[in-house]
Short mmCIF file of C-alpha atoms in Angstrom, two decimals:
data_model
loop_
_atom_site.label_atom_id
_atom_site.label_comp_id
_atom_site.label_asym_id
_atom_site.label_seq_id
_atom_site.Cartn_x
_atom_site.Cartn_y
_atom_site.Cartn_z
CA MET S 28 -43.07 47.73 -62.91
CA THR S 29 -42.80 45.17 -65.66
CA LEU S 30 -45.21 42.26 -65.98
CA LYS S 31 -42.40 39.82 -65.22
CA LYS S 32 -41.52 41.54 -61.90
CA LEU S 33 -45.20 41.74 -60.95
CA THR S 34 -45.55 37.97 -61.49
CA TYR S 35 -42.55 37.28 -59.22
CA LEU S 36 -44.05 39.53 -56.53
CA VAL S 37 -47.40 37.69 -56.60
CA ILE S 38 -45.64 34.32 -56.29
CA LEU S 39 -43.55 35.56 -53.34
CA LEU S 40 -46.62 36.88 -51.49
CA SER S 41 -48.44 33.56 -52.06
CA VAL S 42 -45.54 31.59 -50.55
CA MET S 43 -45.50 33.86 -47.48
CA VAL S 44 -49.24 33.44 -46.92
CA LEU S 45 -49.03 29.64 -47.19
CA SER S 46 -46.13 29.54 -44.72
CA ALA S 47 -48.11 31.56 -42.21
CA CYS S 48 -51.09 29.22 -42.54
CA GLY S 49 -48.83 26.23 -41.95
CA LYS S 50 -47.57 27.69 -38.66
CA GLU S 51 -51.12 28.34 -37.49
CA ASP S 52 -52.04 24.73 -38.28
CA ASP S 53 -49.17 23.48 -36.12
CA ASN S 54 -50.59 24.99 -32.92
CA PRO S 55 -53.87 23.09 -32.85
CA GLY S 56 -51.91 19.91 -33.48
CA SER S 57 -49.85 20.43 -30.34
CA ASP S 58 -53.03 20.82 -28.28
CA THR S 59 -54.33 17.56 -29.73
CA ASN S 60 -51.16 15.75 -28.72
CA GLU S 61 -51.59 16.96 -25.16
CA ASP S 62 -55.19 15.76 -25.12
CA ILE S 63 -54.27 12.20 -26.09
CA THR S 64 -51.48 11.85 -23.52
CA LEU S 65 -52.09 8.56 -21.71
CA LYS S 66 -53.30 9.03 -18.15
CA THR S 67 -52.49 6.44 -15.50
CA ILE S 68 -55.10 4.17 -13.97
CA GLU S 69 -56.05 5.06 -10.39
CA VAL S 70 -57.71 2.63 -7.97
CA ASP S 71 -59.54 3.67 -4.79
CA LEU S 72 -59.71 0.57 -2.58
CA GLN S 73 -62.63 0.88 -0.15
CA VAL S 74 -62.52 -1.44 2.86
CA PRO S 75 -64.16 -0.87 6.30
CA GLU S 76 -61.72 -0.30 9.14
CA HIS S 77 -63.49 -2.84 11.38
CA ALA S 78 -65.79 -5.87 11.05
CA ASN S 79 -67.09 -8.66 13.27
CA PRO S 80 -66.33 -12.35 12.65
CA GLY S 81 -68.91 -13.87 10.30
CA GLU S 82 -70.28 -10.46 9.26
CA ASP S 83 -70.76 -9.77 5.55
CA VAL S 84 -68.49 -6.92 4.46
CA LEU S 85 -68.65 -5.01 1.18
CA ILE S 86 -65.21 -4.48 -0.36
CA LYS S 87 -64.99 -2.20 -3.40
CA ALA S 88 -62.44 -0.80 -5.82
CA LYS S 89 -63.24 2.30 -7.87
CA VAL S 90 -61.15 2.39 -11.06
CA THR S 91 -60.67 5.67 -12.92
CA GLN S 92 -58.49 7.13 -15.65
CA GLY S 93 -58.49 10.90 -15.37
CA ASP S 94 -62.16 11.90 -15.02
CA GLU S 95 -63.40 8.71 -16.72
CA GLU S 96 -64.70 5.64 -14.90
CA VAL S 97 -63.02 2.48 -16.20
CA GLU S 98 -65.80 0.01 -17.00
CA ASP S 99 -63.74 -2.32 -19.22
CA ALA S 100 -61.08 -3.68 -16.85
CA GLN S 101 -59.65 -7.00 -18.04
CA ALA S 102 -59.41 -8.38 -14.50
CA VAL S 103 -60.19 -7.24 -10.95
CA LYS S 104 -59.28 -9.65 -8.16
CA PHE S 105 -59.26 -9.16 -4.40
CA GLU S 106 -56.50 -10.96 -2.47
CA ILE S 107 -57.11 -11.45 1.26
CA TRP S 108 -54.85 -12.94 3.93
CA GLU S 109 -54.25 -12.80 7.65
CA LYS S 110 -51.36 -10.48 8.42
CA ASN S 111 -47.96 -12.22 8.31
CA ASP S 112 -49.49 -15.19 6.45
CA LYS S 113 -49.56 -14.15 2.78
CA ASP S 114 -48.59 -17.67 1.68
CA ASN S 115 -52.16 -18.72 2.51
CA SER S 116 -53.91 -15.83 0.80
CA GLU S 117 -57.29 -16.19 -0.93
CA MET S 118 -57.84 -14.69 -4.41
CA ILE S 119 -61.43 -13.68 -5.23
CA ASP S 120 -62.81 -12.39 -8.56
CA PHE S 121 -65.16 -9.39 -8.38
CA THR S 122 -68.85 -10.34 -8.29
CA ASP S 123 -70.52 -6.91 -8.54
CA GLN S 124 -69.90 -4.00 -10.90
CA SER S 125 -71.48 -0.57 -11.11
CA GLY S 126 -69.79 1.63 -13.69
CA GLY S 127 -66.11 1.73 -12.77
CA THR S 128 -66.67 0.30 -9.28
CA TYR S 129 -65.98 -3.41 -8.75
CA GLY S 130 -66.81 -5.24 -5.55
CA ILE S 131 -67.23 -8.41 -3.54
CA THR S 132 -69.09 -9.37 -0.36
CA HIS S 133 -66.83 -11.23 2.05
CA SER S 134 -67.00 -12.49 5.63
CA PHE S 135 -63.96 -13.02 7.87
CA GLU S 136 -64.01 -16.21 9.93
CA LYS S 137 -62.06 -15.23 13.02
CA GLU S 138 -60.76 -12.30 15.01
CA ALA S 139 -57.58 -11.19 13.30
CA ILE S 140 -55.93 -8.41 11.35
CA TYR S 141 -56.37 -9.04 7.64
CA GLU S 142 -54.65 -7.51 4.63
CA VAL S 143 -56.74 -6.77 1.54
CA GLN S 144 -55.09 -6.11 -1.83
CA VAL S 145 -56.86 -5.57 -5.14
CA HIS S 146 -55.19 -6.52 -8.43
CA VAL S 147 -56.52 -4.47 -11.36
CA ASP S 148 -55.52 -5.10 -14.98
CA ALA S 149 -56.95 -2.39 -17.23
CA ARG S 150 -55.88 -0.67 -20.44
CA ASN S 151 -52.41 -2.24 -20.47
CA MET S 152 -51.71 -1.16 -16.90
CA HIS S 153 -51.58 -3.02 -13.58
CA VAL S 154 -52.40 -1.39 -10.23
CA MET S 155 -52.53 -3.19 -6.86
CA PRO S 156 -53.17 -1.01 -3.77
CA LYS S 157 -53.42 -2.61 -0.34
CA THR S 158 -54.99 -1.87 3.06
CA MET S 159 -55.88 -3.59 6.35
CA ILE S 160 -59.07 -4.42 8.28
CA GLN S 161 -59.47 -5.27 11.97
CA VAL S 162 -61.86 -8.15 12.67
CA GLY S 163 -63.18 -8.46 16.21
CA GLU S 164 -60.84 -7.34 18.99
CA ALA S 165 -57.62 -8.35 17.25
CA SER S 166 -54.69 -6.02 17.85
CA LEU S 167 -52.00 -4.99 15.40
CA ASP S 168 -49.51 -5.05 18.28
CA ASP S 169 -49.87 -8.84 18.52
CA TYR S 170 -48.67 -9.22 14.93
CA GLU S 171 -45.76 -6.85 15.42
CA GLU S 172 -44.61 -8.92 18.41
CA GLN S 173 -45.05 -12.09 16.36
CA SER S 174 -43.01 -10.59 13.53
CA ASP S 175 -40.21 -9.62 15.92
CA GLU S 176 -40.11 -13.15 17.39
CA GLN S 177 -40.08 -14.69 13.90
CA SER S 178 -37.24 -12.41 12.77
CA HIS S 179 -35.24 -13.37 15.87
CA ASP S 180 -35.78 -17.10 15.24
CA GLU S 181 -34.81 -16.76 11.59
CA HIS S 182 -31.71 -14.75 12.50
CA SER S 183 -30.63 -17.45 14.97
CA HIS S 184 -31.31 -20.21 12.45
CA SER S 185 -29.44 -18.46 9.65
CA HIS S 186 -26.27 -18.45 11.72
CA GLY S 187 -26.55 -22.15 12.34
CA GLU S 188 -24.85 -24.88 10.37
CA GLY S 189 -25.73 -24.92 6.67
CA ALA S 190 -27.28 -21.44 6.40
CA THR S 191 -27.10 -19.98 2.89
CA ALA S 192 -27.32 -16.51 1.34
CA GLU S 193 -30.51 -17.56 -0.42
CA GLU S 194 -32.19 -18.21 2.94
CA HIS S 195 -31.39 -14.64 3.98
CA SER S 196 -32.97 -13.17 0.87
CA HIS S 197 -36.14 -15.26 1.21
CA HIS S 198 -36.66 -13.98 4.74
CA ASP S 199 -35.76 -10.35 4.08
CA GLU S 200 -37.61 -9.74 0.82
CA THR S 201 -41.16 -10.78 1.75
CA ASP S 202 -42.36 -7.27 0.85
CA ILE S 203 -41.95 -8.07 -2.87
CA THR S 204 -45.26 -8.90 -4.55
CA VAL S 205 -45.28 -11.21 -7.59
CA HIS S 206 -48.43 -11.22 -9.72
CA LEU S 207 -49.09 -13.39 -12.79
CA ALA S 208 -51.54 -11.47 -15.00
CA ASP S 209 -54.71 -13.28 -16.01
CA ASN S 210 -54.96 -14.54 -19.55
CA GLU S 211 -56.51 -17.32 -21.60
CA TRP S 212 -53.87 -19.44 -23.28
CA HIS S 213 -54.45 -22.01 -26.03
CA VAL S 214 -52.56 -25.03 -27.37
CA GLY S 215 -50.35 -24.36 -30.38
CA GLU S 216 -50.38 -20.58 -30.04
CA GLU S 217 -47.58 -18.31 -28.92
CA SER S 218 -48.76 -17.29 -25.45
CA LYS S 219 -47.68 -14.00 -23.89
CA ILE S 220 -47.10 -14.39 -20.15
CA THR S 221 -47.02 -11.18 -18.10
CA ILE S 222 -45.64 -10.82 -14.57
CA HIS S 223 -45.88 -7.70 -12.39
CA LEU S 224 -43.41 -7.11 -9.55
CA GLU S 225 -43.88 -4.56 -6.77
CA LYS S 226 -41.91 -3.65 -3.68
CA GLU S 227 -43.58 -1.41 -1.09
CA GLU S 228 -46.28 -0.59 -3.69
CA ASN S 229 -43.68 0.63 -6.22
CA PRO S 230 -42.60 -1.17 -9.42
CA TYR S 231 -39.70 -3.54 -8.74
CA THR S 232 -37.38 -2.91 -11.66
CA GLU S 233 -34.23 -4.38 -13.21
CA ALA S 234 -34.86 -7.88 -11.87
CA ARG S 235 -33.96 -11.11 -13.61
CA VAL S 236 -37.20 -13.04 -14.08
CA ARG S 237 -37.28 -16.63 -15.32
CA LEU S 238 -40.25 -18.93 -15.77
CA GLU S 239 -40.08 -22.66 -15.05
CA ILE S 240 -42.98 -24.35 -16.86
CA TRP S 241 -44.13 -27.96 -16.78
CA GLN S 242 -47.29 -30.02 -17.15
CA GLU S 243 -48.75 -31.97 -14.24
CA GLY S 244 -47.16 -35.42 -14.16
CA ASN S 245 -44.42 -34.52 -16.65
CA LYS S 246 -40.79 -34.56 -15.51
CA GLN S 247 -39.63 -32.21 -18.29
CA HIS S 248 -39.37 -28.58 -17.15
CA ASP S 249 -38.89 -25.75 -19.65
CA TRP S 250 -37.16 -22.49 -18.72
CA VAL S 251 -38.06 -19.14 -20.31
CA ASP S 252 -36.49 -15.71 -19.67
CA ALA S 253 -38.81 -12.73 -19.25
CA THR S 254 -37.84 -9.19 -20.28
CA GLU S 255 -38.92 -5.95 -18.61
CA SER S 256 -41.20 -4.09 -21.04
CA ASN S 257 -42.31 -1.38 -18.57
CA PRO S 258 -41.19 -0.57 -15.00
CA GLY S 259 -42.08 -3.64 -12.95
CA LYS S 260 -43.75 -5.40 -15.90
CA TYR S 261 -42.00 -8.48 -17.30
CA GLU S 262 -43.10 -10.44 -20.37
CA ALA S 263 -42.23 -13.80 -21.89
CA SER S 264 -43.55 -15.96 -24.76
CA TYR S 265 -44.18 -19.69 -24.59
CA ASN S 266 -45.88 -22.26 -26.83
CA PHE S 267 -47.98 -24.77 -24.89
CA THR S 268 -48.06 -28.00 -26.92
CA GLN S 269 -50.77 -29.75 -24.88
CA SER S 270 -53.96 -28.80 -23.07
CA GLY S 271 -54.58 -29.36 -19.38
CA GLU S 272 -53.09 -28.18 -16.10
CA PHE S 273 -49.62 -26.63 -16.08
CA GLN S 274 -47.40 -25.26 -13.33
CA VAL S 275 -45.65 -21.91 -13.83
CA LYS S 276 -42.93 -21.20 -11.29
CA ILE S 277 -41.70 -17.59 -11.34
CA HIS S 278 -38.08 -17.10 -10.24
CA VAL S 279 -37.01 -13.55 -9.35
CA GLU S 280 -33.40 -12.53 -8.78
CA HIS S 281 -31.87 -9.10 -8.32
CA GLU S 282 -28.44 -7.61 -7.80
CA ASP S 283 -29.66 -6.36 -4.39
CA GLY S 284 -29.48 -9.99 -3.20
CA THR S 285 -33.10 -10.95 -3.74
CA HIS S 286 -33.82 -14.54 -4.79
CA ILE S 287 -37.48 -15.50 -4.43
CA HIS S 288 -39.95 -17.66 -6.31
CA THR S 289 -43.68 -18.29 -6.43
CA GLN S 290 -45.72 -20.96 -8.19
CA GLU S 291 -49.03 -20.70 -10.07
CA ASN S 292 -51.38 -23.29 -11.57
CA VAL S 293 -52.74 -22.43 -15.03
CA HIS S 294 -55.19 -24.18 -17.34
CA ILE S 295 -54.44 -24.43 -21.06
CA HIS S 296 -57.39 -24.74 -23.44
#
């Protein structure tokens, strides 16, 4: 074999060895990609099944991501209302934290069935499980009868003079939850406003979401469209030009006939 052929052979073998090494390096990389796959946030809402009126009750939410406790949640709020009366709900920030468990101590004033829902914003995700608690001797059957009577009254009223399609959708779509994510907004900065929509504890997608924004005492109302960035998560940008109290009215429409709105008070620094 000539020296020239021997040189070509050495070069060829070197290229083959380097190629093999490159393939071996690819495999560990694929394992790494699997390891960094984003896991969803899970929330275990812990509420006693029964309590007495005036009794202090511990309500907790354990927040995890995979096997890790989430200790850096941006916001954890507990929303409480008497069944069938969500319009008068009370929103309470967590007061105790131990690792990834957030809690409050709460007492219920009267015998009733109450709904408890926790709103958790953590690591760019929003989770809001819900459960019920019986206080005193209240019966769930009473609320089901009340709901049936209310539905009958609304049905009769909707067929009366002047009933509109919008009235139907307001009555029928009360299972849609609208949540304005907590944030601290400042004058002169582009503020990102995030809204989460859920229906029966699932993301409510493909809705048209518009924000009506105005300052207390000001007749001028600005309208801003929000876009869906993730399933059930809608975002909009707005520049607040003054500090103080503002009203944000969230309008939700959908091709399924839904047309609802809810209003929030926000403070601009």
